[in-house]
Short mmCIF file of C-alpha atoms in Angstrom, two decimals:
data_model
loop_
_atom_site.label_atom_id
_atom_site.label_comp_id
_atom_site.label_asym_id
_atom_site.label_seq_id
_atom_site.Cartn_x
_atom_site.Cartn_y
_atom_site.Cartn_z
CA UNK A 1 28.78 -97.75 16.85
CA UNK A 2 27.91 -97.74 13.18
CA UNK A 3 27.89 -94.01 12.44
CA UNK A 4 31.30 -93.18 13.99
CA UNK A 5 32.84 -96.22 12.27
CA UNK A 6 31.48 -95.15 8.89
CA UNK A 7 32.58 -91.55 9.48
CA UNK A 8 36.07 -92.76 10.38
CA UNK A 9 36.34 -94.99 7.31
CA UNK A 10 35.08 -92.19 5.10
CA UNK A 11 37.42 -89.56 6.51
CA UNK A 12 40.64 -91.46 7.10
CA UNK A 13 40.67 -94.15 4.49
CA UNK A 14 38.63 -92.72 1.66
CA UNK A 15 39.30 -88.98 1.70
CA UNK A 16 42.95 -89.39 2.62
CA UNK A 17 43.52 -92.11 0.04
CA UNK A 18 41.89 -90.06 -2.73
CA UNK A 19 44.33 -87.22 -2.05
CA UNK A 20 47.44 -89.37 -1.53
CA UNK A 21 49.54 -89.12 -4.71
CA UNK A 22 52.05 -91.66 -3.35
CA UNK A 23 49.58 -94.51 -3.63
CA UNK A 24 49.60 -96.72 -6.67
CA UNK A 25 47.12 -95.42 -9.29
CA UNK A 26 45.24 -98.74 -9.30
CA UNK A 27 44.57 -98.41 -5.57
CA UNK A 28 43.44 -94.81 -5.93
CA UNK A 29 41.14 -95.87 -8.80
CA UNK A 30 39.34 -98.35 -6.55
CA UNK A 31 38.83 -95.82 -3.78
CA UNK A 32 36.18 -93.92 -5.78
CA UNK A 33 33.78 -96.88 -6.17
CA UNK A 34 34.41 -97.90 -2.56
CA UNK A 35 33.58 -94.37 -1.37
CA UNK A 36 30.34 -94.34 -3.42
CA UNK A 37 29.34 -97.71 -1.93
CA UNK A 38 30.13 -96.50 1.59
CA UNK A 39 28.06 -93.35 1.06
CA UNK A 40 25.18 -95.44 -0.32
CA UNK A 41 25.07 -97.52 2.85
CA UNK A 42 25.72 -94.53 5.10
CA UNK A 43 22.63 -92.83 3.68
CA UNK A 44 20.60 -95.91 4.62
CA UNK A 45 21.19 -95.12 8.30
CA UNK A 46 18.72 -92.25 7.83
CA UNK A 47 15.97 -94.78 7.13
CA UNK A 48 16.05 -95.99 10.73
CA UNK A 49 15.84 -93.91 13.88
CA UNK A 50 17.80 -96.62 15.67
CA UNK A 51 21.26 -95.35 14.71
CA UNK A 52 20.63 -91.77 15.80
CA UNK A 53 18.89 -92.76 19.04
CA UNK A 54 21.71 -95.17 19.93
CA UNK A 55 24.28 -92.42 19.33
CA UNK A 56 22.48 -89.95 21.59
CA UNK A 57 22.02 -92.57 24.30
CA UNK A 58 25.69 -93.55 24.22
CA UNK A 59 27.21 -91.61 27.15
CA UNK A 60 30.49 -91.11 25.29
CA UNK A 61 28.76 -89.46 22.31
CA UNK A 62 25.35 -87.91 23.15
CA UNK A 63 24.62 -84.97 20.84
CA UNK A 64 28.23 -83.84 21.09
CA UNK A 65 29.37 -86.36 18.48
CA UNK A 66 27.13 -84.76 15.87
CA UNK A 67 28.43 -81.30 16.75
CA UNK A 68 32.06 -82.37 16.49
CA UNK A 69 31.35 -84.14 13.19
CA UNK A 70 29.94 -80.81 11.99
CA UNK A 71 26.46 -82.07 11.25
CA UNK A 72 23.94 -79.41 10.30
CA UNK A 73 22.06 -77.88 13.25
CA UNK A 74 18.73 -79.17 11.89
CA UNK A 75 20.05 -82.75 11.85
CA UNK A 76 21.36 -82.44 15.41
CA UNK A 77 18.03 -81.04 16.55
CA UNK A 78 16.21 -83.87 14.76
CA UNK A 79 18.37 -86.49 16.53
CA UNK A 80 17.53 -84.97 19.92
CA UNK A 81 13.83 -84.81 19.05
CA UNK A 82 13.85 -88.47 17.95
CA UNK A 83 15.11 -89.50 21.36
CA UNK A 84 12.64 -87.25 23.16
CA UNK A 85 9.63 -88.46 21.14
CA UNK A 86 10.54 -92.13 21.51
CA UNK A 87 11.29 -91.73 25.20
CA UNK A 88 8.04 -89.87 25.81
CA UNK A 89 5.90 -92.34 23.87
CA UNK A 90 7.43 -95.63 25.01
CA UNK A 91 9.49 -95.24 28.18
CA UNK A 92 8.19 -92.43 30.41
CA UNK A 93 5.24 -94.47 31.65
CA UNK A 94 6.85 -97.92 31.73
CA UNK A 95 6.92 -99.86 34.99
CA UNK A 96 10.34 -99.91 36.61
CA UNK A 97 11.09 -102.85 38.88
CA UNK A 98 14.39 -103.14 40.68
CA UNK A 99 13.91 -106.86 41.15
CA UNK A 100 13.05 -107.84 37.57
CA UNK A 101 13.60 -111.54 37.07
CA UNK A 102 14.00 -112.41 40.73
CA UNK A 103 11.17 -114.15 42.57
CA UNK A 104 9.80 -112.64 45.75
CA UNK A 105 11.28 -113.99 48.95
CA UNK A 106 8.04 -115.43 50.25
CA UNK A 107 6.66 -116.52 46.87
CA UNK A 108 3.63 -114.21 47.17
CA UNK A 109 2.56 -111.51 44.73
CA UNK A 110 4.03 -108.08 45.51
CA UNK A 111 1.42 -105.77 47.03
CA UNK A 112 2.40 -102.86 44.78
CA UNK A 113 1.55 -104.92 41.67
CA UNK A 114 -2.23 -105.02 41.30
CA UNK A 115 -3.85 -108.15 39.95
CA UNK A 116 -6.04 -106.10 37.62
CA UNK A 117 -4.02 -105.50 34.46
CA UNK A 118 -6.09 -102.42 33.65
CA UNK A 119 -4.78 -100.67 36.76
CA UNK A 120 -1.40 -100.44 35.04
CA UNK A 121 -2.52 -98.82 31.80
CA UNK A 122 -0.12 -96.04 30.78
CA UNK A 123 -3.02 -93.58 30.50
CA UNK A 124 -3.90 -94.25 34.15
CA UNK A 125 -0.33 -94.16 35.36
CA UNK A 126 0.51 -91.77 38.17
CA UNK A 127 4.03 -91.11 36.87
CA UNK A 128 4.84 -87.45 36.57
CA UNK A 129 6.01 -87.36 32.97
CA UNK A 130 7.47 -83.85 33.20
CA UNK A 131 9.69 -84.96 36.09
CA UNK A 132 10.69 -88.04 34.12
CA UNK A 133 11.41 -85.98 31.00
CA UNK A 134 13.64 -83.80 33.17
CA UNK A 135 15.87 -86.87 33.54
CA UNK A 136 16.37 -86.91 29.77
CA UNK A 137 17.18 -83.20 29.80
CA UNK A 138 19.57 -83.72 32.71
CA UNK A 139 21.32 -86.57 30.90
CA UNK A 140 21.73 -84.51 27.73
CA UNK A 141 22.88 -81.44 29.69
CA UNK A 142 25.76 -83.28 31.35
CA UNK A 143 28.99 -83.62 29.45
CA UNK A 144 29.99 -86.75 27.61
CA UNK A 145 31.43 -89.53 29.72
CA UNK A 146 35.03 -90.63 29.30
CA UNK A 147 34.31 -94.32 28.82
CA UNK A 148 35.34 -96.88 26.24
CA UNK A 149 32.87 -97.31 23.41
CA UNK A 150 32.07 -100.86 24.54
CA UNK A 151 31.27 -99.83 28.13
CA UNK A 152 27.99 -98.02 27.43
CA UNK A 153 25.76 -100.87 28.60
CA UNK A 154 27.69 -101.16 31.86
CA UNK A 155 27.48 -97.38 32.32
CA UNK A 156 23.69 -97.45 31.97
CA UNK A 157 23.42 -100.43 34.29
CA UNK A 158 25.46 -98.51 36.89
CA UNK A 159 23.22 -95.43 36.48
CA UNK A 160 19.83 -97.21 36.64
CA UNK A 161 18.88 -95.52 39.89
CA UNK A 162 19.73 -92.06 38.53
CA UNK A 163 17.93 -92.52 35.20
CA UNK A 164 15.46 -95.40 35.72
CA UNK A 165 13.29 -94.94 32.62
CA UNK A 166 16.04 -93.61 30.40
CA UNK A 167 18.30 -96.54 31.30
CA UNK A 168 15.58 -98.95 30.12
CA UNK A 169 15.49 -97.17 26.79
CA UNK A 170 19.26 -97.00 26.51
CA UNK A 171 19.70 -100.68 27.33
CA UNK A 172 17.05 -101.59 24.76
CA UNK A 173 18.71 -99.58 21.99
CA UNK A 174 22.37 -100.13 22.81
CA UNK A 175 22.00 -103.90 23.05
CA UNK A 176 20.75 -104.24 19.46
CA UNK A 177 23.45 -105.85 17.29
CA UNK A 178 24.79 -103.63 14.50
CA UNK A 179 24.26 -106.44 12.01
CA UNK A 180 21.94 -109.41 11.90
CA UNK A 181 24.55 -111.65 10.30
CA UNK A 182 27.75 -112.95 11.83
CA UNK A 183 30.63 -110.91 10.42
CA UNK A 184 32.82 -114.00 9.96
CA UNK A 185 30.04 -115.59 7.93
CA UNK A 186 29.64 -112.43 5.83
CA UNK A 187 33.32 -112.22 5.01
CA UNK A 188 33.60 -115.93 4.27
CA UNK A 189 30.95 -115.39 1.57
CA UNK A 190 32.83 -112.41 0.12
CA UNK A 191 33.61 -114.16 -3.14
CA UNK A 192 29.90 -114.33 -3.87
CA UNK A 193 29.89 -110.53 -4.02
CA UNK A 194 33.33 -110.14 -5.61
CA UNK A 195 33.84 -113.26 -7.76
CA UNK A 196 37.08 -111.98 -9.30
CA UNK A 197 38.94 -112.30 -5.98
#
């Protein structure tokens, strides 16, 4: 998770190192520019809803992470509203199929899937959106789960029947890579950014 990692780096390494008088002055002098660079990139997370939505949909964090990190109440409310708006607009009326990817046993079209594509328009859907939105409220109302950070996708897969639409959204968001470039590749090109190394 990007936001907790950046918070951790900022708090432990940067703030602590700035205050540590036992460190060599040259190391402390480099901490300032590093902290400014970190804050520059941290502020870029506000340009995408992805980071906040992924945090709320992570069962170990939900909105509780923002509260513990002492985010302003308006920011916490905004993060919850982002999830609700996105869920309501893109996931409440989506078709949920338990057997996605598996062919039918007799090779025939399922009877509950009409051949007319217009019968499945979201505006004509018979899904009770208030009942589905209650699933989001129920998820947010439960406490955070005691799982490892990397187990969120498995948690959502295990809870598909409890939160069918919300699990689709969570799996979509939580499976997005944090970076589009291989980290090993990025670090092997480090001298391009810092030629004096």
